[in-house]
Amino acid sequence: MLPGIGIFGTGNIVKIIVPFLKQKGFKIEALWGRTLTKAEEAAKELEIPFYTNKIDNVLLRKDVDLIFIMCSPNLQAQIAVKALGIGKHVVCDKPAGLGQNEAIKMVHAAQYYPSLISIINHSLRFLPVFTYMRKAITEGFIGAENEITACDIRVQMGNLHLSQYNWLCDKTMGGGVLTLVGSHVIDLISYLINQKAVRVHGIVRTFQETTNTINGIRHITSPDFCSFQMEMNGNALVTVTLNSHLTGVYNQEVLICGKNGHLVVRGRDLLGFKTGSAKETMIYSDEEDLENAENLGSLMGNIIPKPYVKGFYKMIGSLKEAFLPVEDKNGWVKEPVADASTFEDGLYVQAVIDALYKSNSRREWVRVNVITEEPDPNPLLSAAVRRTGISL
């Protein structure tokens, strides 16, 4: 039996995933919005029976066992930690909170309740074209994993800002191309080549600070362009360019080179080249037209790029399978969503993003340090205790 779902958020991503969830047989029991008005409007549009602007009113419902956190990053950690603490499964949108300090809390909560599903929406992992790319890498198409030399990723897309000022316009609230798109790319590269960044160098820029509808005392601070390099722990070098200045356009190319050739994803196609060959050959082409199949119309592509939407759709299919009983020698058990990004993966992505912002500020290479302990909430008091030996 599939669990009832409680959704946090009323944005465009919610309008896309609710039809997916319903088609897969999930029942949406409750919706949370930042204001009661927004919650009511979204609930009526999506035909969700209960809505609220109180977090606990969703988390404490007995008919809700699976939480989808699709709200602004500043609320993600507190909702995820509380949900896991009362026995709810969690799917959280990227990035995991506002930084490592919040992501580590989510990691510890997930580790404390290992029987619960806790995953991050890094949906590119579930695109068939990247599944085939990873398989080709694993099977040695371009050489052994330690023979991967260079990766080049280029993403060109339209403006991420909406017609009115909101958290997407604010860097400190998690907005911008680095967190919203770069988080996917950083996770995808580690997923494909099984390596993680040890040092990074990046340039992060906000070129468009105002628009026709966002001006006056409020300016856009979230970056709309970034270019960065990552040195990986398996000696591969990764270069990434993210450009959100092309209105109405989405182009994505992922190139991975190795000792014996290269693999490249262009749009829906995966092509490969072996050293000594005359030209690239087609390995896989994704012909599935999800837009027509799901009748989503203008929501796909115009609001959120199609690859991310399709990846999310595939992830929801895997999530459904995780709640179906699987028989093994120990009886009937739940299987986790094996290929999904974990909270630990989300913490790593945050560590890379933190390092990139430091690199941009310092104009130098910065080492990636993934924290393992939660920050001290009261460092001054702790220092006094260590100094005096008196516990207050």
PDB file of N, CA, C and O in Angstrom, residues 238-264:
ATOM      1  N   VAL A 238      37.236  18.604 -13.928  1.00  0.00           N
ATOM      2  CA  VAL A 238      35.889  18.930 -14.393  1.00  0.00           C
ATOM      3  C   VAL A 238      35.778  20.435 -14.618  1.00  0.00           C
ATOM      4  O   VAL A 238      36.183  21.222 -13.758  1.00  0.00           O
ATOM      5  N   THR A 239      35.233  20.832 -15.757  1.00  0.00           N
ATOM      6  CA  THR A 239      34.927  22.237 -16.011  1.00  0.00           C
ATOM      7  C   THR A 239      33.427  22.369 -16.256  1.00  0.00           C
ATOM      8  O   THR A 239      32.824  21.542 -16.953  1.00  0.00           O
ATOM      9  N   VAL A 240      32.821  23.405 -15.674  1.00  0.00           N
ATOM     10  CA  VAL A 240      31.378  23.603 -15.756  1.00  0.00           C
ATOM     11  C   VAL A 240      31.091  25.064 -16.084  1.00  0.00           C
ATOM     12  O   VAL A 240      31.685  25.965 -15.486  1.00  0.00           O
ATOM     13  N   THR A 241      30.176  25.290 -17.016  1.00  0.00           N
ATOM     14  CA  THR A 241      29.693  26.637 -17.313  1.00  0.00           C
ATOM     15  C   THR A 241      28.172  26.635 -17.246  1.00  0.00           C
ATOM     16  O   THR A 241      27.512  25.826 -17.919  1.00  0.00           O
ATOM     17  N   LEU A 242      27.617  27.514 -16.424  1.00  0.00           N
ATOM     18  CA  LEU A 242      26.170  27.645 -16.261  1.00  0.00           C
ATOM     19  C   LEU A 242      25.778  29.062 -16.631  1.00  0.00           C
ATOM     20  O   LEU A 242      26.205  30.020 -15.997  1.00  0.00           O
ATOM     21  N   ASN A 243      24.954  29.210 -17.659  1.00  0.00           N
ATOM     22  CA  ASN A 243      24.595  30.521 -18.194  1.00  0.00           C
ATOM     23  C   ASN A 243      23.080  30.620 -18.308  1.00  0.00           C
ATOM     24  O   ASN A 243      22.453  29.865 -19.065  1.00  0.00           O
ATOM     25  N   SER A 244      22.464  31.516 -17.549  1.00  0.00           N
ATOM     26  CA  SER A 244      21.002  31.660 -17.579  1.00  0.00           C
ATOM     27  C   SER A 244      20.571  32.958 -18.270  1.00  0.00           C
ATOM     28  O   SER A 244      19.626  33.614 -17.856  1.00  0.00           O
ATOM     29  N   HIS A 245      21.278  33.325 -19.350  1.00  0.00           N
ATOM     30  CA  HIS A 245      20.991  34.561 -20.073  1.00  0.00           C
ATOM     31  C   HIS A 245      20.272  34.333 -21.396  1.00  0.00           C
ATOM     32  O   HIS A 245      20.055  35.281 -22.148  1.00  0.00           O
ATOM     33  N   LEU A 246      19.904  33.080 -21.707  1.00  0.00           N
ATOM     34  CA  LEU A 246      19.303  32.789 -23.004  1.00  0.00           C
ATOM     35  C   LEU A 246      17.811  32.542 -22.841  1.00  0.00           C
ATOM     36  O   LEU A 246      17.380  31.441 -22.493  1.00  0.00           O
ATOM     37  N   THR A 247      17.008  33.532 -23.073  1.00  0.00           N
ATOM     38  CA  THR A 247      15.568  33.445 -22.877  1.00  0.00           C
ATOM     39  C   THR A 247      14.951  32.408 -23.816  1.00  0.00           C
ATOM     40  O   THR A 247      15.204  32.410 -25.020  1.00  0.00           O
ATOM     41  N   GLY A 248      14.140  31.515 -23.237  1.00  0.00           N
ATOM     42  CA  GLY A 248      13.426  30.522 -24.034  1.00  0.00           C
ATOM     43  C   GLY A 248      14.279  29.390 -24.556  1.00  0.00           C
ATOM     44  O   GLY A 248      13.831  28.608 -25.403  1.00  0.00           O
ATOM     45  N   VAL A 249      15.512  29.271 -24.061  1.00  0.00           N
ATOM     46  CA  VAL A 249      16.433  28.253 -24.567  1.00  0.00           C
ATOM     47  C   VAL A 249      16.897  27.358 -23.421  1.00  0.00           C
ATOM     48  O   VAL A 249      17.109  27.833 -22.312  1.00  0.00           O
ATOM     49  N   TYR A 250      17.022  26.063 -23.705  1.00  0.00           N
ATOM     50  CA  TYR A 250      17.693  25.178 -22.757  1.00  0.00           C
ATOM     51  C   TYR A 250      18.561  24.205 -23.543  1.00  0.00           C
ATOM     52  O   TYR A 250      18.067  23.367 -24.297  1.00  0.00           O
ATOM     53  N   ASN A 251      19.861  24.337 -23.373  1.00  0.00           N
ATOM     54  CA  ASN A 251      20.822  23.436 -23.997  1.00  0.00           C
ATOM     55  C   ASN A 251      21.713  22.855 -22.909  1.00  0.00           C
ATOM     56  O   ASN A 251      22.188  23.580 -22.043  1.00  0.00           O
ATOM     57  N   GLN A 252      21.944  21.553 -22.991  1.00  0.00           N
ATOM     58  CA  GLN A 252      22.790  20.896 -21.997  1.00  0.00           C
ATOM     59  C   GLN A 252      23.701  19.898 -22.699  1.00  0.00           C
ATOM     60  O   GLN A 252      23.244  19.080 -23.498  1.00  0.00           O
ATOM     61  N   GLU A 253      24.993  19.985 -22.413  1.00  0.00           N
ATOM     62  CA  GLU A 253      25.950  19.042 -22.974  1.00  0.00           C
ATOM     63  C   GLU A 253      26.868  18.555 -21.869  1.00  0.00           C
ATOM     64  O   GLU A 253      27.419  19.352 -21.111  1.00  0.00           O
ATOM     65  N   VAL A 254      27.012  17.246 -21.768  1.00  0.00           N
ATOM     66  CA  VAL A 254      27.886  16.630 -20.770  1.00  0.00           C
ATOM     67  C   VAL A 254      28.890  15.747 -21.502  1.00  0.00           C
ATOM     68  O   VAL A 254      28.514  14.756 -22.128  1.00  0.00           O
ATOM     69  N   LEU A 255      30.165  16.122 -21.434  1.00  0.00           N
ATOM     70  CA  LEU A 255      31.233  15.417 -22.126  1.00  0.00           C
ATOM     71  C   LEU A 255      32.186  14.810 -21.098  1.00  0.00           C
ATOM     72  O   LEU A 255      32.666  15.506 -20.208  1.00  0.00           O
ATOM     73  N   ILE A 256      32.458  13.513 -21.230  1.00  0.00           N
ATOM     74  CA  ILE A 256      33.391  12.821 -20.331  1.00  0.00           C
ATOM     75  C   ILE A 256      34.441  12.111 -21.179  1.00  0.00           C
ATOM     76  O   ILE A 256      34.105  11.283 -22.041  1.00  0.00           O
ATOM     77  N   CYS A 257      35.710  12.455 -20.943  1.00  0.00           N
ATOM     78  CA  CYS A 257      36.823  11.904 -21.719  1.00  0.00           C
ATOM     79  C   CYS A 257      37.625  10.922 -20.869  1.00  0.00           C
ATOM     80  O   CYS A 257      37.799  11.124 -19.662  1.00  0.00           O
ATOM     81  N   GLY A 258      38.114   9.886 -21.524  1.00  0.00           N
ATOM     82  CA  GLY A 258      38.955   8.903 -20.862  1.00  0.00           C
ATOM     83  C   GLY A 258      40.102   8.484 -21.761  1.00  0.00           C
ATOM     84  O   GLY A 258      40.249   8.975 -22.887  1.00  0.00           O
ATOM     85  N   LYS A 259      40.896   7.558 -21.283  1.00  0.00           N
ATOM     86  CA  LYS A 259      42.082   7.116 -22.020  1.00  0.00           C
ATOM     87  C   LYS A 259      41.728   6.517 -23.369  1.00  0.00           C
ATOM     88  O   LYS A 259      42.479   6.659 -24.356  1.00  0.00           O
ATOM     89  N   ASN A 260      40.551   5.864 -23.452  1.00  0.00           N
ATOM     90  CA  ASN A 260      40.190   5.139 -24.675  1.00  0.00           C
ATOM     91  C   ASN A 260      39.139   5.844 -25.527  1.00  0.00           C
ATOM     92  O   ASN A 260      38.611   5.244 -26.471  1.00  0.00           O
ATOM     93  N   GLY A 261      38.794   7.096 -25.212  1.00  0.00           N
ATOM     94  CA  GLY A 261      37.793   7.785 -26.013  1.00  0.00           C
ATOM     95  C   GLY A 261      36.964   8.735 -25.177  1.00  0.00           C
ATOM     96  O   GLY A 261      37.391   9.196 -24.117  1.00  0.00           O
ATOM     97  N   HIS A 262      35.749   9.024 -25.643  1.00  0.00           N
ATOM     98  CA  HIS A 262      34.876   9.917 -24.883  1.00  0.00           C
ATOM     99  C   HIS A 262      33.412   9.541 -25.067  1.00  0.00           C
ATOM    100  O   HIS A 262      33.040   8.858 -26.031  1.00  0.00           O
ATOM    101  N   LEU A 263      32.611   9.993 -24.102  1.00  0.00           N
ATOM    102  CA  LEU A 263      31.153   9.881 -24.143  1.00  0.00           C
ATOM    103  C   LEU A 263      30.579  11.274 -24.016  1.00  0.00           C
ATOM    104  O   LEU A 263      31.100  12.096 -23.258  1.00  0.00           O
ATOM    105  N   VAL A 264      29.497  11.553 -24.741  1.00  0.00           N
ATOM    106  CA  VAL A 264      28.903  12.876 -24.667  1.00  0.00           C
ATOM    107  C   VAL A 264      27.383  12.769 -24.764  1.00  0.00           C
ATOM    108  O   VAL A 264      26.847  12.009 -25.576  1.00  0.00           O
TER     109      VAL A 264
END
